[in-house]
Amino acid sequence: MNQLKLGIWEKRADQAQDALEHLFWNESIGMYNIETPCPNGECNTIFHYWWMAHAVDVLVDGLQRTGDKRYADRLGALHHGLLYRNGGAWPNELYDDMEWMALAWLRAYQATGQDVYKETALILWQDIQTGWNGHMGGGIAWQKSQPDYKNTPANAPAAILAARLYQAFGDARDLEWAHLIYNWQKNHLVDPETGFVWDGMNRTGDGSIDKEWKFTYCQGVYIGAAVELYRITNEQVYLQDARRTFASAIRELVSAEQGALQDEGNGDGGLFKGILIRYTAEYAKADPDAADAAAFLSMNAGLLWEKGKSADEALFGTDWTSAASGVITLSSQLSGIMLLEMMAGMTRKQAMTGKLDTADKESWQEHAGRLQQSLQRHYYNEETGIMNQWYPRGRNRADDNFYYWWQAHVIDVLADGYERTGDADYARRIQDLSRSLRAYNGGSFLHHYYDDMEWMALALLRAYKISGSREYMSSVMELWTDIKTAWNSHCGGGMAWKKDQTDYKNTPANAPAAILAARLYGMLHEEEYLEWAKRIYDWNKENLVDPATGFVWDGMNRRGDGQIDYDWEFTYCQGIFLGAGLELYRSTGDRAYAIDAKRTAEACLNRLCDPDTMMLPDEGIDDTGLFKGILIRYLVQLYQQFPENARIQEVILVNAGRLWDEGLD
């Protein structure tokens, strides 16, 4: 109950992935056979480069869904086998083939953090850009030997790739490419009346458009390009483009009787439906009103499994309405796997975004309530009015270090409880705790550590939003006035960590300050706060964020030697920096901040999550006991803003389930 149960679509996706592994993988060549059965590999007379790219894609699907190391291992073997088969280099003659390969390895990089996959995608992207020329008013050519033939398969995937590269690495030139390619595609190969996407133009050298070629593939990639640009720009025109093309695809290419996609034949055509399926799923994730897209996926998945599967194995042919038999090509098998993986992902996302069944919702509500009760029962100290720092109570000593910032996070979790339940008891406890804490701290919230004060101000700002009490806002302003004194010129700027060491600068003193300033701007709309948020954020990014990966280092000049603490790798730092990026994105609408946040989240999961279990690390007790909670808080906020990231979703779920099942005394 605590972790999502392995649903029926996940089991079916597993069976299809198992069939791919056991019936298609050829260890001797390090690639998949192009059909099954294929005695002694005799079927491999042609190197279907782009089919293998989609094999990479479905392996990434499996890895993201399960976290199973076998998918990562198979990706590594396939990467080696493909490079060897292609003569030791990645580029080839066909631009669309290279685009699919680049898209797949970019996803593999994002799922595994393996730099070699990133390098592969970027090598291919450099070659792909050479396909753009002035024939037919622009556009990317289909192949290098025919530069005047332009088609959707060579342009729409390139727009998707450019947009995703921009989202991954923040290079503005990639976004320019995405717009340039998309606009050419829309102006030349999309029916302005219906949104239906034509295949190509000037194939025969006469400038004509192949309007009679009606392929699911073309609809899918154009929908995918529109969705990616919508995610970047938030401009409704792109979502409208995706809606029109999806509706047109249904009218033209789906059987009115059964609701099934058409049989487009073997060979390359076997992959076409899978491509439409993949990008329809992306459209469904991006558009909360796309119930028709979700229903379309569900209808075809049901038909595929009930009618299109072979009798003995999870094998799929080109007709999803009749049982597969005989020789099965890799292309049609991959399309079937894509559909099952998209269904598994869609049902998991529904569960994560509030469409849990009633029992699951009540279960998590109960768990949260029980932990709140335990906090009050086992930690609240009636004499001091604040929380004890240890359990059992006997561990608390009068001369213990006072962990002021832990109490700030108590206020934060009480605010969580109030927002979840609306129970006024949480608001009362926040008021009692904050007043007692002020008294315990000598009649003021001011403190020796700047980061501690930042956490207190953030917690009290939430209390103000809940209650509207000026008492809290007055305290926030008192704290902010003191926090600003942390900024000085040591190390080129930045907020000091504490008042007696003003030349030591770290992420814990800067990223929460940027979050605080951005939230004050969002509430008070005074430019001074936004200027502070940007200034602090920019210093943090320039000095304590790895420019190659987005991973966040802890601090610099701790010993007075100007050095960065590269060996201090904490979940805390990742959480607060991505949180600061998210707040500035909300304040400014500047997509660059969202890109930063996503990159840091990705780098964090790649570096600090166990690749087999997806569990976050044990960082010890004392201050470090709070670190994972801080990361989780901001990962949840990032997921709420950008729910397409299934990996973040999975990490949250897995860690929550494991905490409840195994992490309590």
XYZ file of C-alpha atoms in Angstrom:
665
model
C 0.000 0.000 0.000
C 2.829 2.405 0.883
C 4.646 2.085 -2.402
C 2.629 1.922 -5.598
C 1.667 -1.639 -6.288
C 3.131 -3.157 -9.427
C 0.192 -2.507 -11.745
C -1.031 -4.592 -14.613
C 0.583 -2.350 -17.233
C 3.919 -2.516 -15.482
C 3.745 -6.318 -15.491
C 2.888 -6.305 -19.174
C 5.709 -3.893 -19.962
C 8.068 -6.199 -18.058
C 6.951 -9.178 -20.149
C 7.495 -7.282 -23.399
C 10.924 -6.089 -22.260
C 11.814 -9.670 -21.310
C 10.837 -10.841 -24.798
C 13.062 -8.158 -26.318
C 15.976 -9.284 -24.166
C 15.629 -13.036 -24.597
C 14.367 -13.279 -28.162
C 16.191 -10.396 -29.898
C 19.478 -9.660 -28.109
C 22.548 -10.986 -29.938
C 25.589 -11.031 -27.669
C 27.976 -11.770 -30.521
C 27.287 -8.426 -32.229
C 26.348 -6.362 -29.175
C 23.028 -5.379 -30.765
C 19.539 -6.705 -31.266
C 18.659 -9.034 -34.119
C 16.340 -7.295 -36.562
C 13.790 -10.096 -36.294
C 12.938 -13.222 -34.372
C 13.473 -16.057 -34.939
C 16.911 -15.380 -36.418
C 18.981 -18.586 -36.378
C 22.698 -17.841 -35.946
C 22.070 -14.147 -36.581
C 21.476 -14.787 -40.287
C 18.709 -12.164 -40.445
C 21.119 -9.279 -39.847
C 21.812 -8.475 -43.484
C 21.084 -4.744 -43.011
C 22.205 -2.409 -40.222
C 18.999 -0.670 -39.146
C 20.703 2.172 -37.300
C 17.521 4.046 -36.417
C 15.748 0.954 -35.125
C 18.588 0.562 -32.643
C 18.066 4.146 -31.510
C 14.500 3.247 -30.538
C 15.832 0.170 -28.763
C 17.918 2.553 -26.661
C 14.766 4.557 -25.988
C 12.781 1.579 -24.684
C 15.697 0.523 -22.480
C 15.618 4.005 -20.953
C 11.861 3.596 -20.473
C 12.475 0.394 -18.555
C 15.281 1.894 -16.489
C 13.264 4.960 -15.515
C 10.261 2.847 -14.596
C 12.017 0.165 -12.560
C 15.521 1.378 -11.679
C 16.661 -2.151 -12.569
C 20.412 -2.260 -13.206
C 19.961 -4.717 -16.062
C 18.651 -1.919 -18.259
C 21.680 0.253 -17.498
C 23.991 -2.680 -18.250
C 22.264 -3.374 -21.550
C 22.533 0.312 -22.512
C 26.284 0.132 -21.968
C 26.630 -2.999 -24.098
C 24.443 -1.573 -26.875
C 26.382 1.704 -26.925
C 29.603 -0.248 -27.471
C 28.035 -2.553 -30.076
C 26.522 0.287 -32.096
C 29.715 2.294 -32.158
C 31.659 -0.737 -33.327
C 29.084 -1.617 -36.010
C 29.080 1.978 -37.301
C 32.824 1.922 -37.856
C 33.927 3.640 -34.652
C 32.034 6.895 -35.274
C 28.449 7.957 -34.633
C 27.421 10.065 -37.677
C 25.852 8.418 -40.713
C 24.308 9.372 -44.045
C 20.744 9.980 -42.855
C 19.959 13.026 -40.750
C 16.745 11.597 -39.315
C 18.573 8.451 -38.181
C 21.134 10.562 -36.349
C 18.400 12.617 -34.707
C 16.788 9.510 -33.267
C 20.143 8.271 -32.013
C 20.925 11.635 -30.398
C 17.501 11.821 -28.730
C 17.909 8.326 -27.334
C 21.407 8.832 -25.914
C 20.425 12.180 -24.440
C 17.680 10.378 -22.519
C 20.172 7.673 -21.535
C 22.504 10.343 -20.175
C 19.700 11.921 -18.186
C 18.711 8.530 -16.761
C 22.217 7.327 -15.863
C 24.529 10.338 -15.659
C 27.050 8.595 -17.928
C 28.999 11.374 -19.656
C 29.801 9.180 -22.652
C 26.114 9.217 -23.611
C 26.016 13.013 -23.406
C 29.110 13.172 -25.631
C 27.417 10.887 -28.153
C 24.329 13.109 -28.330
C 26.406 16.268 -28.774
C 28.635 14.728 -31.462
C 25.529 13.797 -33.426
C 23.910 17.199 -32.893
C 26.926 18.941 -34.400
C 26.631 16.801 -37.526
C 22.841 17.192 -37.714
C 23.138 20.977 -37.910
C 24.997 20.627 -41.214
C 21.749 19.316 -42.722
C 20.196 22.786 -42.747
C 20.446 24.534 -46.117
C 18.614 27.039 -48.318
C 16.837 24.538 -50.584
C 13.046 24.770 -50.231
C 13.364 27.847 -48.042
C 15.343 26.105 -45.332
C 14.825 22.944 -43.338
C 17.084 19.991 -42.629
C 17.721 17.575 -45.490
C 16.727 13.944 -45.172
C 20.105 12.629 -46.285
C 23.515 14.029 -47.129
C 23.422 12.906 -50.764
C 20.062 14.622 -51.433
C 20.255 18.085 -49.823
C 17.192 19.466 -51.640
C 14.752 16.841 -50.296
C 13.183 18.012 -47.020
C 10.783 16.035 -44.882
C 9.096 15.854 -41.507
C 11.193 12.863 -40.319
C 14.344 14.989 -40.617
C 12.917 18.188 -39.126
C 10.428 17.544 -36.341
C 12.754 15.184 -34.387
C 15.530 17.766 -34.822
C 13.286 20.398 -33.232
C 12.565 18.024 -30.331
C 16.291 17.368 -29.930
C 17.252 21.051 -29.994
C 14.548 21.897 -27.442
C 15.602 19.098 -25.099
C 19.263 20.039 -25.380
C 18.319 23.577 -24.401
C 16.356 22.297 -21.424
C 19.230 20.024 -20.394
C 22.210 22.344 -20.824
C 20.855 25.884 -21.237
C 22.607 26.841 -24.492
C 20.458 29.594 -26.041
C 21.648 28.611 -29.524
C 19.826 25.308 -29.181
C 16.564 27.094 -28.450
C 17.121 29.262 -31.535
C 17.549 26.085 -33.582
C 14.369 24.594 -32.111
C 12.330 27.644 -33.116
C 13.952 27.858 -36.548
C 13.325 24.212 -37.429
C 9.824 24.129 -35.956
C 8.756 27.239 -37.835
C 10.043 25.848 -41.134
C 8.229 22.573 -40.488
C 4.948 24.289 -39.597
C 5.073 26.644 -42.583
C 5.912 23.986 -45.182
C 4.632 20.566 -44.119
C 1.564 21.111 -41.932
C -1.887 21.549 -43.412
C -2.958 25.020 -42.183
C -6.615 23.997 -42.335
C -6.485 20.782 -40.317
C -3.085 20.491 -38.632
C -2.391 17.189 -40.415
C 1.328 16.741 -41.059
C 2.591 15.812 -44.520
C 5.672 13.690 -44.973
C 8.001 15.621 -47.300
C 8.579 17.901 -50.259
C 10.722 17.888 -53.410
C 11.469 14.168 -53.165
C 11.226 13.896 -56.959
C 12.861 17.281 -57.611
C 9.659 19.029 -58.696
C 8.893 20.869 -55.451
C 5.720 18.868 -54.819
C 4.549 17.781 -51.368
C 3.864 14.089 -50.718
C 0.361 14.689 -49.400
C -0.708 11.134 -50.166
C 1.823 9.748 -47.669
C -0.164 9.696 -44.432
C 1.956 8.297 -41.638
C 1.442 8.109 -37.892
C 5.180 8.847 -37.555
C 4.849 12.382 -38.950
C 1.963 13.288 -36.665
C 3.844 12.000 -33.635
C 7.069 13.916 -34.142
C 5.303 17.202 -34.858
C 3.180 16.795 -31.724
C 6.387 16.077 -29.809
C 8.113 19.204 -31.129
C 5.122 21.378 -30.225
C 4.995 19.949 -26.706
C 8.701 20.590 -26.092
C 8.423 24.212 -27.173
C 5.316 24.641 -25.041
C 7.242 23.346 -22.017
C 9.995 25.877 -22.639
C 7.938 28.940 -23.510
C 4.559 28.246 -21.900
C 3.031 29.769 -25.050
C -0.418 28.333 -25.741
C 0.074 28.363 -29.507
C 2.324 25.311 -29.260
C -0.177 23.375 -27.175
C -2.874 24.330 -29.677
C -0.683 23.022 -32.506
C -0.311 19.701 -30.693
C -4.071 19.467 -30.075
C -4.959 20.149 -33.713
C -2.488 17.618 -35.056
C -3.553 14.957 -32.574
C -7.223 15.456 -33.464
C -6.390 15.319 -37.165
C -4.352 12.143 -36.702
C -7.305 10.453 -35.010
C -9.638 11.443 -37.852
C -7.289 10.284 -40.599
C -5.432 7.303 -39.178
C -7.568 5.563 -36.561
C -10.191 2.939 -37.297
C -13.619 4.321 -36.494
C -14.868 0.818 -35.633
C -12.220 -0.310 -33.165
C -10.285 2.846 -32.353
C -7.082 1.115 -33.429
C -4.157 2.614 -35.285
C -3.668 1.348 -38.811
C -1.261 -1.376 -39.884
C 1.590 0.464 -41.633
C 3.520 -2.610 -42.654
C 6.782 -4.207 -41.683
C 10.270 -2.781 -41.940
C 10.538 0.891 -41.015
C 6.747 1.158 -40.927
C 6.653 -1.129 -37.909
C 8.067 1.695 -35.811
C 5.668 4.404 -36.943
C 2.827 3.720 -34.501
C 5.213 3.580 -31.564
C 6.508 7.042 -32.376
C 3.004 8.512 -32.420
C 2.292 6.700 -29.155
C 5.401 8.076 -27.432
C 4.674 11.684 -28.285
C 0.955 11.377 -27.666
C 1.932 10.359 -24.132
C 4.106 13.479 -23.871
C 1.156 15.558 -25.061
C -1.120 13.923 -22.473
C 1.385 14.793 -19.732
C 1.674 18.416 -20.866
C -2.039 19.133 -21.353
C -4.293 18.478 -18.345
C -7.305 18.642 -20.670
C -6.038 15.917 -23.011
C -8.429 13.228 -21.796
C -8.922 12.115 -25.403
C -5.203 11.376 -25.713
C -5.192 9.279 -22.556
C -8.267 7.388 -23.750
C -6.622 6.794 -27.134
C -3.549 5.296 -25.477
C -5.647 3.112 -23.208
C -7.818 1.865 -26.087
C -4.855 0.845 -28.226
C -3.012 -0.721 -25.307
C -6.032 -2.862 -24.511
C -6.353 -3.959 -28.139
C -2.650 -4.708 -28.412
C -2.613 -6.917 -25.343
C -5.950 -8.649 -25.831
C -5.814 -9.128 -29.607
C -2.374 -8.265 -30.969
C -0.051 -10.268 -28.726
C 1.337 -13.608 -29.870
C -0.068 -16.707 -28.229
C 3.027 -17.738 -26.255
C 5.154 -14.630 -25.774
C 4.732 -10.867 -25.402
C 5.539 -10.373 -29.096
C 3.792 -7.876 -31.350
C 3.317 -7.577 -35.080
C 2.247 -4.649 -37.206
C -1.512 -5.194 -36.805
C -2.586 -4.543 -33.229
C -5.982 -6.138 -33.788
C -4.814 -9.671 -34.695
C -2.470 -12.070 -32.913
C 1.166 -11.807 -33.918
C 2.663 -14.943 -35.437
C 5.567 -16.098 -37.535
C 8.571 -13.820 -37.925
C 8.393 -10.694 -35.744
C 10.506 -7.696 -36.706
C 12.359 -5.640 -34.129
C 10.580 -2.513 -35.369
C 7.076 -3.739 -34.559
C 8.214 -5.224 -31.239
C 9.638 -1.866 -30.216
C 6.370 -0.109 -31.079
C 4.476 -2.510 -28.845
C 6.905 -1.987 -25.975
C 6.577 1.783 -26.336
C 2.809 1.540 -25.950
C 3.040 -0.641 -22.848
C 5.729 1.548 -21.277
C 3.684 4.677 -21.950
C 0.656 3.066 -20.310
C 2.729 2.002 -17.300
C 4.100 5.522 -16.993
C 0.688 7.120 -17.413
C -0.955 5.031 -14.697
C 1.975 5.648 -12.337
C 1.750 9.394 -12.958
C -1.990 9.319 -12.270
C -1.256 7.751 -8.905
C 1.449 10.298 -8.098
C -0.624 13.325 -9.046
C -3.572 12.634 -6.796
C -5.427 9.958 -8.729
C -4.566 7.351 -6.104
C -7.426 5.180 -5.039
C -9.179 6.196 -1.842
C -7.370 3.616 0.272
C -3.925 4.855 -0.815
C -4.847 8.490 -0.173
C -6.166 7.675 3.292
C -3.082 5.593 4.034
C -0.631 8.408 3.358
C -2.828 10.891 5.221
C -2.765 8.544 8.211
C 1.011 8.116 8.034
C 1.603 11.874 7.982
C -0.800 12.380 10.874
C 0.861 9.690 12.972
C 4.306 11.195 12.456
C 3.011 14.634 13.458
C 1.542 13.133 16.636
C 4.825 11.382 17.350
C 6.738 14.643 16.928
C 4.548 16.376 19.486
C 4.436 13.463 21.933
C 8.112 12.546 21.951
C 9.869 15.883 21.375
C 7.769 18.742 22.774
C 9.197 20.127 26.022
C 6.554 21.808 28.169
C 9.157 23.621 30.282
C 10.897 25.383 27.378
C 7.952 25.473 24.973
C 10.203 24.265 22.127
C 11.219 20.857 20.878
C 13.770 18.635 22.544
C 16.612 17.874 20.199
C 16.914 14.147 20.954
C 14.851 11.050 21.556
C 14.789 9.422 24.053
C 14.445 12.469 26.289
C 17.291 11.290 28.509
C 19.783 12.188 25.779
C 19.007 15.893 26.171
C 21.484 17.807 28.346
C 21.335 21.368 29.656
C 24.716 22.182 28.100
C 23.878 20.776 24.652
C 24.485 22.915 21.587
C 21.254 24.731 20.708
C 20.286 23.752 17.151
C 18.214 26.827 16.373
C 17.647 25.923 12.730
C 16.112 22.545 13.611
C 13.309 24.441 15.339
C 12.695 26.418 12.125
C 12.062 23.156 10.308
C 9.629 22.121 13.046
C 7.607 25.225 12.160
C 7.836 24.188 8.503
C 6.416 20.702 9.114
C 3.658 22.138 11.302
C 2.808 24.416 8.373
C 2.729 21.303 6.173
C 0.255 19.736 8.584
C -1.965 22.815 8.545
C -1.968 23.005 4.741
C -2.790 19.300 4.510
C -5.634 19.267 7.037
C -6.759 22.841 7.774
C -6.683 21.861 11.468
C -6.395 25.007 13.602
C -4.368 23.065 16.181
C -1.350 23.235 13.843
C -1.685 27.039 13.629
C -1.872 27.247 17.430
C 1.226 25.096 17.828
C 3.136 27.274 15.342
C 2.237 30.362 17.349
C 3.188 28.789 20.693
C 6.440 27.379 19.355
C 7.537 30.587 17.637
C 6.879 32.701 20.727
C 8.663 30.236 22.997
C 11.560 30.032 20.591
C 11.951 33.796 20.518
C 12.012 33.855 24.305
C 14.461 30.922 24.482
C 16.757 32.757 22.035
C 16.983 35.807 24.300
C 13.932 37.718 23.157
C 14.902 37.931 19.493
C 15.087 35.708 16.438
C 18.499 37.124 15.513
C 21.322 34.622 15.612
C 25.031 34.063 15.042
C 24.520 31.938 11.900
C 23.094 33.568 8.816
C 21.774 30.291 7.356
C 19.897 29.556 10.599
C 18.181 32.938 10.405
C 17.278 32.339 6.751
C 15.523 29.086 7.634
C 13.671 30.779 10.474
C 12.556 33.614 8.197
C 11.342 31.141 5.551
C 9.350 29.209 8.169
C 7.812 32.343 9.692
C 6.917 33.631 6.238
C 4.894 30.458 5.712
C 3.272 31.013 9.106
C 2.319 34.522 7.991
C 0.737 33.193 4.804
C -1.286 30.698 6.830
C -2.488 33.086 9.514
C -2.077 36.621 8.182
C -0.626 37.592 11.578
C 1.614 40.664 11.406
C 3.571 39.196 14.328
C 5.187 36.747 11.929
C 5.810 39.275 9.170
C 7.428 41.667 11.629
C 9.810 38.893 12.672
C 10.599 38.058 9.036
C 11.508 41.698 8.366
C 13.667 41.802 11.503
C 15.521 38.726 10.297
C 15.860 39.919 6.686
C 17.410 43.198 7.813
C 20.097 41.268 9.687
C 20.543 38.614 6.985
C 21.458 41.271 4.410
C 24.530 42.184 6.462
C 26.011 38.814 5.510
C 26.833 40.064 2.001
C 30.430 41.242 1.646
C 33.219 41.341 -0.917
C 35.211 38.331 0.293
C 35.331 35.649 -2.423
C 33.786 38.080 -4.884
C 30.572 38.528 -2.928
C 28.053 36.132 -1.472
C 26.522 35.727 1.975
C 28.806 34.738 4.853
C 27.943 31.608 6.806
C 28.369 33.157 10.267
C 29.179 36.489 11.817
C 32.656 35.663 13.136
C 33.885 34.159 9.844
C 32.835 36.615 7.179
C 35.233 35.314 4.509
C 33.731 31.801 4.471
C 30.944 31.543 1.915
C 28.760 28.519 1.301
C 25.602 27.302 -0.402
C 23.719 26.872 2.918
C 24.006 30.628 3.544
C 23.262 31.726 -0.019
C 20.633 29.509 -1.661
C 18.056 29.824 1.185
C 18.644 33.593 1.173
C 17.840 33.649 -2.549
C 14.667 31.633 -1.902
C 13.672 34.029 0.867
C 14.302 37.161 -1.208
C 12.376 35.732 -4.170
C 9.413 34.835 -1.947
C 9.403 38.295 -0.397
C 9.334 39.737 -3.898
C 6.425 37.463 -4.811
C 4.532 38.724 -1.780
C 5.490 42.409 -1.643
C 6.323 43.083 -5.331
C 9.209 45.389 -4.469
C 12.092 45.220 -6.948
C 14.707 45.383 -4.196
C 13.879 41.828 -3.149
C 14.129 40.476 -6.681
C 17.480 42.220 -7.146
C 18.761 40.587 -3.966
C 17.484 37.170 -5.073
C 19.213 37.426 -8.441
C 22.457 38.760 -6.981
C 22.729 36.000 -4.383
C 21.687 33.289 -6.840
C 24.170 34.455 -9.473
C 27.022 34.386 -6.955
C 26.071 30.884 -5.808
C 25.826 29.603 -9.381
C 29.072 31.190 -10.523
C 31.132 30.023 -7.546
C 29.620 26.813 -6.147
C 27.884 25.003 -9.011
C 29.682 22.648 -11.365
C 29.159 24.263 -14.796
C 29.391 20.896 -16.530
C 26.755 19.020 -14.532
C 24.820 21.416 -12.276
C 25.973 19.592 -9.116
C 26.243 21.992 -6.173
C 29.292 22.175 -3.914
C 29.017 23.130 -0.270
C 31.383 26.061 0.318
C 34.647 27.878 -0.335
C 37.456 29.374 1.746
C 36.475 27.471 4.885
C 40.147 27.233 5.859
C 41.114 30.629 4.488
C 42.869 29.118 1.450
C 40.238 29.981 -1.163
C 39.561 26.317 -1.861
C 36.177 24.780 -2.620
C 35.075 21.787 -0.531
C 34.636 19.458 -3.485
C 34.562 16.413 -1.225
C 31.493 17.618 0.690
C 28.635 16.200 -1.388
C 25.353 16.829 0.393
C 21.721 16.390 -0.600
C 21.016 19.653 1.293
C 22.982 21.814 -1.150
C 21.268 20.335 -4.187
C 17.810 20.876 -2.704
C 18.232 24.530 -1.800
C 19.914 25.549 -5.050
C 17.234 23.929 -7.197
C 14.679 25.512 -4.864
C 16.221 28.933 -5.479
C 16.135 28.368 -9.244
C 12.488 27.342 -9.045
C 11.552 30.437 -7.019
C 13.292 32.746 -9.487
C 11.574 31.005 -12.398
C 8.236 31.649 -10.713
C 9.174 35.280 -10.046
C 10.548 36.122 -13.494
C 9.234 33.542 -15.967
C 12.846 33.175 -17.171
C 13.206 29.577 -18.327
C 16.953 29.587 -17.633
C 16.238 29.293 -13.907
C 14.002 26.266 -14.490
C 16.743 24.668 -16.585
C 19.213 25.197 -13.750
C 16.823 23.578 -11.280
C 16.239 20.555 -13.496
C 19.963 20.103 -14.151
C 20.789 20.197 -10.459
C 18.035 17.706 -9.664
C 19.330 15.412 -12.379
C 22.941 15.735 -11.201
C 21.863 15.066 -7.622
C 19.973 11.890 -8.483
C 22.790 10.667 -10.714
C 25.439 11.244 -8.063
C 23.755 10.708 -4.711
C 20.954 8.175 -5.309
C 21.739 4.486 -5.169
C 21.393 3.414 -8.834
C 19.851 0.066 -7.908
C 17.397 1.068 -5.167
C 16.904 4.820 -5.875
C 17.390 5.442 -2.156
C 18.927 8.686 -0.941
C 22.108 8.330 1.157
C 22.416 8.035 4.926
C 24.109 11.322 5.865
C 24.232 10.739 9.615
C 22.646 12.495 12.600
C 23.013 16.023 14.016
C 22.579 18.654 11.285
C 22.938 16.123 8.488
C 19.806 14.337 9.634
C 17.817 17.196 8.087
C 19.556 17.172 4.712
C 17.412 14.597 2.872
C 14.210 16.212 4.087
C 15.289 19.546 2.629
C 16.107 17.947 -0.715
C 12.765 16.121 -0.768
C 10.847 19.328 -0.005
C 12.291 21.069 -3.063
C 12.155 17.992 -5.308
C 8.423 17.830 -4.593
C 8.060 21.496 -5.540
C 10.034 20.918 -8.734
C 7.855 17.929 -9.610
C 4.691 19.904 -8.951
C 5.907 22.592 -11.355
C 7.193 20.157 -14.000
C 5.337 16.837 -13.587
C 6.865 15.301 -16.717
C 9.961 14.194 -14.759
C 9.111 10.589 -13.917
C 12.464 9.962 -12.263
C 11.915 12.590 -9.568
C 8.472 11.134 -9.006
C 9.923 7.666 -8.566
C 12.609 8.754 -6.108
C 10.023 10.486 -3.928
C 7.744 7.445 -3.923
C 10.455 4.883 -3.316
C 12.004 6.786 -0.428
C 8.600 7.480 1.158
C 7.586 3.848 0.962
C 10.914 2.581 2.307
C 10.855 5.121 5.157
C 7.459 3.917 6.322
C 8.032 0.208 5.774
C 11.553 -0.052 7.176
C 12.681 3.297 8.618
C 10.616 3.595 11.811
C 11.429 2.228 15.242
